[in-house]
GROMACS .gro file of C-alpha atoms in nm:
model
  291
    1MET     CA    1 -14.101  13.577  -0.702
    2ASP     CA    2 -14.413  13.625  -0.519
    3THR     CA    3 -14.626  13.411  -0.747
    4LEU     CA    4 -14.390  13.141  -0.818
    5CYS     CA    5 -14.214  13.111  -0.463
    6SER     CA    6 -14.561  13.101  -0.274
    7GLN     CA    7 -14.711  12.844  -0.502
    8THR     CA    8 -14.406  12.595  -0.501
    9VAL     CA    9 -14.420  12.627  -0.098
   10GLY     CA   10 -14.777  12.548  -0.113
   11ALA     CA   11 -14.729  12.259  -0.331
   12GLY     CA   12 -14.449  12.143  -0.085
   13LYS     CA   13 -14.165  12.151  -0.362
   14LEU     CA   14 -13.920  12.360  -0.157
   15TYR     CA   15 -13.635  12.240  -0.369
   16ASN     CA   16 -13.770  12.482  -0.646
   17LEU     CA   17 -13.703  12.782  -0.431
   18GLY     CA   18 -13.315  12.770  -0.503
   19MET     CA   19 -13.390  12.745  -0.884
   20TYR     CA   20 -13.600  13.051  -0.866
   21PHE     CA   21 -13.367  13.240  -0.662
   22GLN     CA   22 -13.096  13.161  -0.920
   23SER     CA   23 -13.340  13.260  -1.202
   24GLY     CA   24 -13.396  13.593  -1.014
   25LEU     CA   25 -13.027  13.646  -0.995
   26ILE     CA   26 -12.989  13.600  -1.380
   27VAL     CA   27 -13.262  13.841  -1.455
   28LEU     CA   28 -13.158  14.122  -1.202
   29ALA     CA   29 -12.805  14.102  -1.332
   30SER     CA   30 -12.915  14.156  -1.658
   31MET     CA   31 -13.113  14.454  -1.572
   32TYR     CA   32 -12.814  14.608  -1.349
   33ILE     CA   33 -12.609  14.758  -1.636
   34PRO     CA   34 -12.909  14.957  -1.797
   35SER     CA   35 -13.019  15.056  -1.447
   36VAL     CA   36 -12.675  15.195  -1.359
   37ILE     CA   37 -12.652  15.373  -1.703
   38LEU     CA   38 -13.012  15.533  -1.650
   39ASN     CA   39 -12.932  15.658  -1.298
   40TYR     CA   40 -12.566  15.750  -1.348
   41HIS     CA   41 -12.678  15.981  -1.645
   42ALA     CA   42 -12.999  16.102  -1.476
   43GLU     CA   43 -12.903  16.460  -1.504
   44PHE     CA   44 -12.887  16.423  -1.895
   45PHE     CA   45 -13.239  16.264  -1.905
   46LEU     CA   46 -13.376  16.527  -1.667
   47LEU     CA   47 -13.240  16.827  -1.884
   48ALA     CA   48 -13.389  16.657  -2.185
   49LEU     CA   49 -13.724  16.683  -2.015
   50GLY     CA   50 -13.684  17.054  -1.962
   51LEU     CA   51 -13.634  17.047  -1.601
   52ASP     CA   52 -13.435  17.353  -1.419
   53PRO     CA   53 -13.064  17.287  -1.466
   54VAL     CA   54 -13.002  17.335  -1.100
   55VAL     CA   55 -13.239  17.078  -0.992
   56ALA     CA   56 -13.134  16.844  -1.256
   57ALA     CA   57 -12.761  16.871  -1.140
   58LEU     CA   58 -12.845  16.809  -0.780
   59ALA     CA   59 -13.058  16.513  -0.870
   60GLY     CA   60 -12.804  16.364  -1.109
   61THR     CA   61 -12.526  16.393  -0.849
   62TYR     CA   62 -12.755  16.222  -0.586
   63SER     CA   63 -12.839  15.946  -0.824
   64ARG     CA   64 -12.462  15.892  -0.921
   65VAL     CA   65 -12.403  15.825  -0.545
   66ALA     CA   66 -12.702  15.616  -0.461
   67VAL     CA   67 -12.695  15.382  -0.769
   68TRP     CA   68 -12.411  15.167  -0.636
   69CYS     CA   69 -12.623  15.007  -0.367
   70LEU     CA   70 -12.857  14.834  -0.624
   71PRO     CA   71 -12.687  14.493  -0.602
   72GLY     CA   72 -12.738  14.471  -0.236
   73VAL     CA   73 -13.097  14.585  -0.263
   74PHE     CA   74 -13.163  14.311  -0.557
   75LEU     CA   75 -13.012  14.035  -0.338
   76TYR     CA   76 -13.210  14.139  -0.025
   77GLU     CA   77 -13.538  14.138  -0.239
   78LEU     CA   78 -13.480  13.807  -0.352
   79LEU     CA   79 -13.405  13.669  -0.027
   80LYS     CA   80 -13.705  13.845   0.119
   81LYS     CA   81 -13.946  13.710  -0.146
   82ILE     CA   82 -13.827  13.355  -0.071
   83LEU     CA   83 -13.868  13.382   0.299
   84GLN     CA   84 -14.194  13.556   0.290
   85ALA     CA   85 -14.328  13.267   0.063
   86GLN     CA   86 -14.221  13.040   0.347
   87ASN     CA   87 -14.421  13.260   0.610
   88ILE     CA   88 -14.089  13.388   0.749
   89VAL     CA   89 -14.169  13.768   0.776
   90ASN     CA   90 -14.052  13.900   1.109
   91PRO     CA   91 -13.691  13.856   1.065
   92MET     CA   92 -13.692  14.056   0.717
   93ALA     CA   93 -13.923  14.335   0.908
   94TYR     CA   94 -13.659  14.374   1.188
   95ILE     CA   95 -13.365  14.393   0.933
   96ALA     CA   96 -13.560  14.679   0.743
   97VAL     CA   97 -13.619  14.866   1.072
   98ILE     CA   98 -13.250  14.840   1.157
   99SER     CA   99 -13.145  14.952   0.819
  100ASN     CA  100 -13.383  15.257   0.835
  101VAL     CA  101 -13.260  15.347   1.178
  102VAL     CA  102 -12.906  15.346   1.039
  103TYR     CA  103 -13.019  15.547   0.744
  104GLY     CA  104 -13.174  15.805   0.976
  105ALA     CA  105 -12.892  15.852   1.219
  106LEU     CA  106 -12.621  15.839   0.950
  107GLY     CA  107 -12.816  16.047   0.723
  108TYR     CA  108 -12.848  16.308   0.967
  109PHE     CA  109 -12.493  16.308   1.085
  110LEU     CA  110 -12.361  16.329   0.728
  111CYS     CA  111 -12.603  16.595   0.614
  112TYR     CA  112 -12.562  16.831   0.900
  113HIS     CA  113 -12.226  16.764   1.054
  114THR     CA  114 -12.020  16.709   0.745
  115GLU     CA  115 -11.924  16.902   0.427
  116LEU     CA  116 -12.127  16.636   0.228
  117GLY     CA  117 -12.456  16.827   0.256
  118PHE     CA  118 -12.751  16.669   0.092
  119LEU     CA  119 -12.529  16.407  -0.052
  120GLY     CA  120 -12.492  16.276   0.290
  121ALA     CA  121 -12.838  16.126   0.254
  122ALA     CA  122 -12.733  15.942  -0.065
  123TYR     CA  123 -12.426  15.805   0.089
  124ALA     CA  124 -12.624  15.694   0.405
  125ARG     CA  125 -12.882  15.525   0.186
  126SER     CA  126 -12.596  15.345   0.006
  127ILE     CA  127 -12.463  15.209   0.315
  128SER     CA  128 -12.793  15.112   0.496
  129ASN     CA  129 -12.904  14.933   0.163
  130THR     CA  130 -12.572  14.748   0.167
  131LEU     CA  131 -12.662  14.631   0.497
  132LEU     CA  132 -12.980  14.476   0.413
  133PRO     CA  133 -12.822  14.163   0.233
  134ILE     CA  134 -12.567  14.140   0.487
  135PHE     CA  135 -12.797  14.111   0.769
  136ALA     CA  136 -13.016  13.874   0.562
  137VAL     CA  137 -12.726  13.635   0.511
  138ALA     CA  138 -12.662  13.653   0.883
  139TYR     CA  139 -12.994  13.542   0.954
  140LEU     CA  140 -12.973  13.248   0.716
  141LYS     CA  141 -12.639  13.147   0.895
  142TRP     CA  142 -12.837  13.138   1.225
  143ASN     CA  143 -13.157  12.972   1.058
  144PRO     CA  144 -13.034  12.782   0.763
  145VAL     CA  145 -13.348  12.720   0.576
  146TYR     CA  146 -13.161  12.786   0.260
  147LYS     CA  147 -13.052  12.424   0.297
  148LEU     CA  148 -13.433  12.324   0.191
  149TRP     CA  149 -13.386  12.536  -0.137
  150TRP     CA  150 -13.072  12.336  -0.240
  151PRO     CA  151 -13.106  11.972  -0.099
  152ALA     CA  152 -12.842  11.706  -0.198
  153ASP     CA  153 -13.004  11.634  -0.520
  154HIS     CA  154 -13.051  11.986  -0.627
  155SER     CA  155 -12.726  12.163  -0.554
  156VAL     CA  156 -12.658  12.519  -0.642
  157SER     CA  157 -12.418  12.416  -0.921
  158SER     CA  158 -12.657  12.181  -1.085
  159GLN     CA  159 -12.948  12.418  -1.085
  160TRP     CA  160 -12.805  12.691  -1.311
  161LYS     CA  161 -12.920  12.533  -1.651
  162ALA     CA  162 -13.254  12.487  -1.509
  163ALA     CA  163 -13.266  12.862  -1.367
  164LEU     CA  164 -13.172  12.973  -1.712
  165ALA     CA  165 -13.445  12.779  -1.871
  166HIS     CA  166 -13.691  12.949  -1.635
  167VAL     CA  167 -13.585  13.293  -1.717
  168PRO     CA  168 -13.865  13.335  -1.974
  169GLU     CA  169 -14.133  13.237  -1.733
  170PHE     CA  170 -13.986  13.510  -1.495
  171PHE     CA  171 -14.026  13.774  -1.768
  172ALA     CA  172 -14.370  13.651  -1.849
  173LEU     CA  173 -14.485  13.708  -1.493
  174GLY     CA  174 -14.269  13.984  -1.395
  175ILE     CA  175 -14.302  14.230  -1.683
  176PRO     CA  176 -14.706  14.264  -1.659
  177GLY     CA  177 -14.657  14.293  -1.270
  178MET     CA  178 -14.373  14.562  -1.310
  179LEU     CA  179 -14.578  14.752  -1.567
  180MET     CA  180 -14.864  14.767  -1.321
  181MET     CA  181 -14.650  14.895  -1.034
  182LEU     CA  182 -14.467  15.151  -1.276
  183MET     CA  183 -14.811  15.299  -1.407
  184GLU     CA  184 -14.866  15.374  -1.041
  185TRP     CA  185 -14.510  15.525  -0.995
  186TRP     CA  186 -14.506  15.695  -1.305
  187ALA     CA  187 -14.817  15.906  -1.221
  188PHE     CA  188 -14.622  16.054  -0.936
  189GLU     CA  189 -14.296  16.095  -1.146
  190VAL     CA  190 -14.484  16.278  -1.411
  191CYS     CA  191 -14.608  16.512  -1.145
  192ALA     CA  192 -14.243  16.574  -1.043
  193VAL     CA  193 -14.155  16.649  -1.386
  194LEU     CA  194 -14.433  16.886  -1.428
  195ALA     CA  195 -14.324  17.047  -1.086
  196GLY     CA  196 -13.985  17.105  -1.230
  197TRP     CA  197 -14.147  17.316  -1.523
  198MET     CA  198 -14.314  17.560  -1.298
  199ASN     CA  199 -14.211  17.919  -1.231
  200ASP     CA  200 -14.057  17.820  -0.894
  201PRO     CA  201 -13.927  17.459  -0.951
  202VAL     CA  202 -13.761  17.431  -0.606
  203LEU     CA  203 -14.068  17.531  -0.412
  204SER     CA  204 -14.284  17.320  -0.646
  205ILE     CA  205 -14.056  17.012  -0.598
  206SER     CA  206 -14.045  17.068  -0.226
  207VAL     CA  207 -14.415  17.052  -0.214
  208HIS     CA  208 -14.428  16.748  -0.444
  209SER     CA  209 -14.160  16.556  -0.218
  210VAL     CA  210 -14.410  16.594   0.083
  211LEU     CA  211 -14.674  16.462  -0.121
  212MET     CA  212 -14.452  16.176  -0.234
  213SER     CA  213 -14.362  16.098   0.111
  214LEU     CA  214 -14.720  16.095   0.244
  215SER     CA  215 -14.825  15.872  -0.045
  216ALA     CA  216 -14.526  15.639   0.022
  217GLN     CA  217 -14.649  15.590   0.378
  218ALA     CA  218 -14.994  15.508   0.267
  219TYR     CA  219 -14.872  15.306  -0.040
  220SER     CA  220 -14.670  15.081   0.191
  221LEU     CA  221 -14.966  14.973   0.383
  222PHE     CA  222 -15.139  14.837   0.078
  223LEU     CA  223 -14.826  14.708  -0.066
  224GLY     CA  224 -14.772  14.489   0.253
  225LEU     CA  225 -15.147  14.377   0.219
  226SER     CA  226 -15.081  14.285  -0.132
  227ILE     CA  227 -14.782  14.079  -0.075
  228ALA     CA  228 -14.937  13.902   0.232
  229THR     CA  229 -15.257  13.832  -0.005
  230THR     CA  230 -15.032  13.713  -0.289
  231VAL     CA  231 -14.834  13.480  -0.072
  232ARG     CA  232 -15.137  13.343   0.114
  233LEU     CA  233 -15.314  13.290  -0.237
  234GLY     CA  234 -15.020  13.119  -0.376
  235ASN     CA  235 -14.987  12.878  -0.088
  236ALA     CA  236 -15.364  12.800  -0.114
  237LEU     CA  237 -15.327  12.742  -0.512
  238GLY     CA  238 -15.019  12.551  -0.484
  239ALA     CA  239 -15.184  12.321  -0.228
  240ASN     CA  240 -15.478  12.282  -0.468
  241GLU     CA  241 -15.733  12.460  -0.232
  242PRO     CA  242 -15.940  12.691  -0.443
  243ARG     CA  243 -16.201  12.745  -0.180
  244ARG     CA  244 -15.939  12.887   0.069
  245ALA     CA  245 -15.797  13.112  -0.215
  246HIS     CA  246 -16.146  13.255  -0.276
  247MET     CA  247 -16.179  13.326   0.085
  248ILE     CA  248 -15.846  13.504   0.107
  249SER     CA  249 -15.921  13.708  -0.181
  250ARG     CA  250 -16.249  13.821  -0.026
  251VAL     CA  251 -16.105  13.898   0.293
  252ALA     CA  252 -15.812  14.095   0.143
  253LEU     CA  253 -16.056  14.313  -0.056
  254ALA     CA  254 -16.270  14.391   0.255
  255VAL     CA  255 -15.941  14.492   0.463
  256ALA     CA  256 -15.813  14.700   0.163
  257PHE     CA  257 -16.151  14.895   0.157
  258VAL     CA  258 -16.137  14.963   0.546
  259ALA     CA  259 -15.778  15.062   0.527
  260GLY     CA  260 -15.833  15.290   0.237
  261LEU     CA  261 -16.117  15.463   0.411
  262LEU     CA  262 -15.914  15.513   0.745
  263VAL     CA  263 -15.617  15.651   0.570
  264SER     CA  264 -15.832  15.897   0.386
  265ILE     CA  265 -15.989  16.021   0.708
  266VAL     CA  266 -15.646  16.043   0.882
  267PHE     CA  267 -15.535  16.251   0.611
  268MET     CA  268 -15.832  16.492   0.595
  269ILE     CA  269 -15.809  16.529   0.979
  270THR     CA  270 -15.440  16.595   0.990
  271HIS     CA  271 -15.357  16.772   0.649
  272ASP     CA  272 -15.274  17.099   0.836
  273TYR     CA  273 -15.002  16.949   1.049
  274LEU     CA  274 -14.858  16.678   0.836
  275PRO     CA  275 -14.655  16.896   0.594
  276ALA     CA  276 -14.463  17.051   0.897
  277ILE     CA  277 -14.311  16.712   0.973
  278PHE     CA  278 -14.126  16.722   0.659
  279ILE     CA  279 -14.045  17.089   0.571
  280ILE     CA  280 -14.017  17.419   0.753
  281ASP     CA  281 -14.052  17.653   0.470
  282ARG     CA  282 -14.374  17.838   0.529
  283ALA     CA  283 -14.446  17.899   0.179
  284ALA     CA  284 -14.411  17.534   0.088
  285ILE     CA  285 -14.626  17.441   0.387
  286LYS     CA  286 -14.899  17.687   0.267
  287TYR     CA  287 -14.910  17.520  -0.085
  288GLU     CA  288 -14.889  17.170   0.053
  289ASP     CA  289 -15.203  17.227   0.259
  290VAL     CA  290 -15.393  17.322  -0.069
  291VAL     CA  291 -15.249  17.002  -0.225
   0.00000   0.00000   0.00000
């Protein structure tokens, strides 16, 4: 979506955005059932990997609750990508902030003031993720830019055939990009499995969860930078401005280097204090300092 939408915006062909959105719906709909099956039976797969039965059971229960919010997340991501390609970023950021505030407040209430326990976080996540597309659609009602995606001669009903024809192009671009991201994520997932094999799996996974949380915070910075770079590059290439695209890529590399250096310095200075933000177990904090 980042590649296709940004280039079509740069070329001034906004009517293609609706077709790409519909292609994205087809692709994600085809991925939904496998995603539900894998997540709903997460306990089985975790046990097959040799994880502690208690840990596998808890993770499986959590996953069975959280998996049902995937359609809302899929829809929100598609809308977000199209709006980002049009340089409409702030509304999506505000929506994400509101969703996270709801998740934090609702998760705290459900976890500590109901009998749900840790499952409260799963229900809170499902609810907050479902709010994402609702808020996004509400924004589009207020600012109907979607009318540019489906002008009179490119209606929604007339675009399905073209959208289906573009599915192979989606897979051709999406699968390599997905694999690149998965290689990064799987590195941490493999560590999570290895932590589950250790003598004290609960303690090990607790330590690993802190590492994952900190990594996610750092990762989000560079993910945002990469998305911004992709959109700007796509706009420049779509407008046939290779010199501007070259300048954008050089600036992005320089910013990424400086940001990486700053993040490393912050982690080195605060490594004694950061774990205590996430956990209160002294043993886990001690091991986290070592990590």
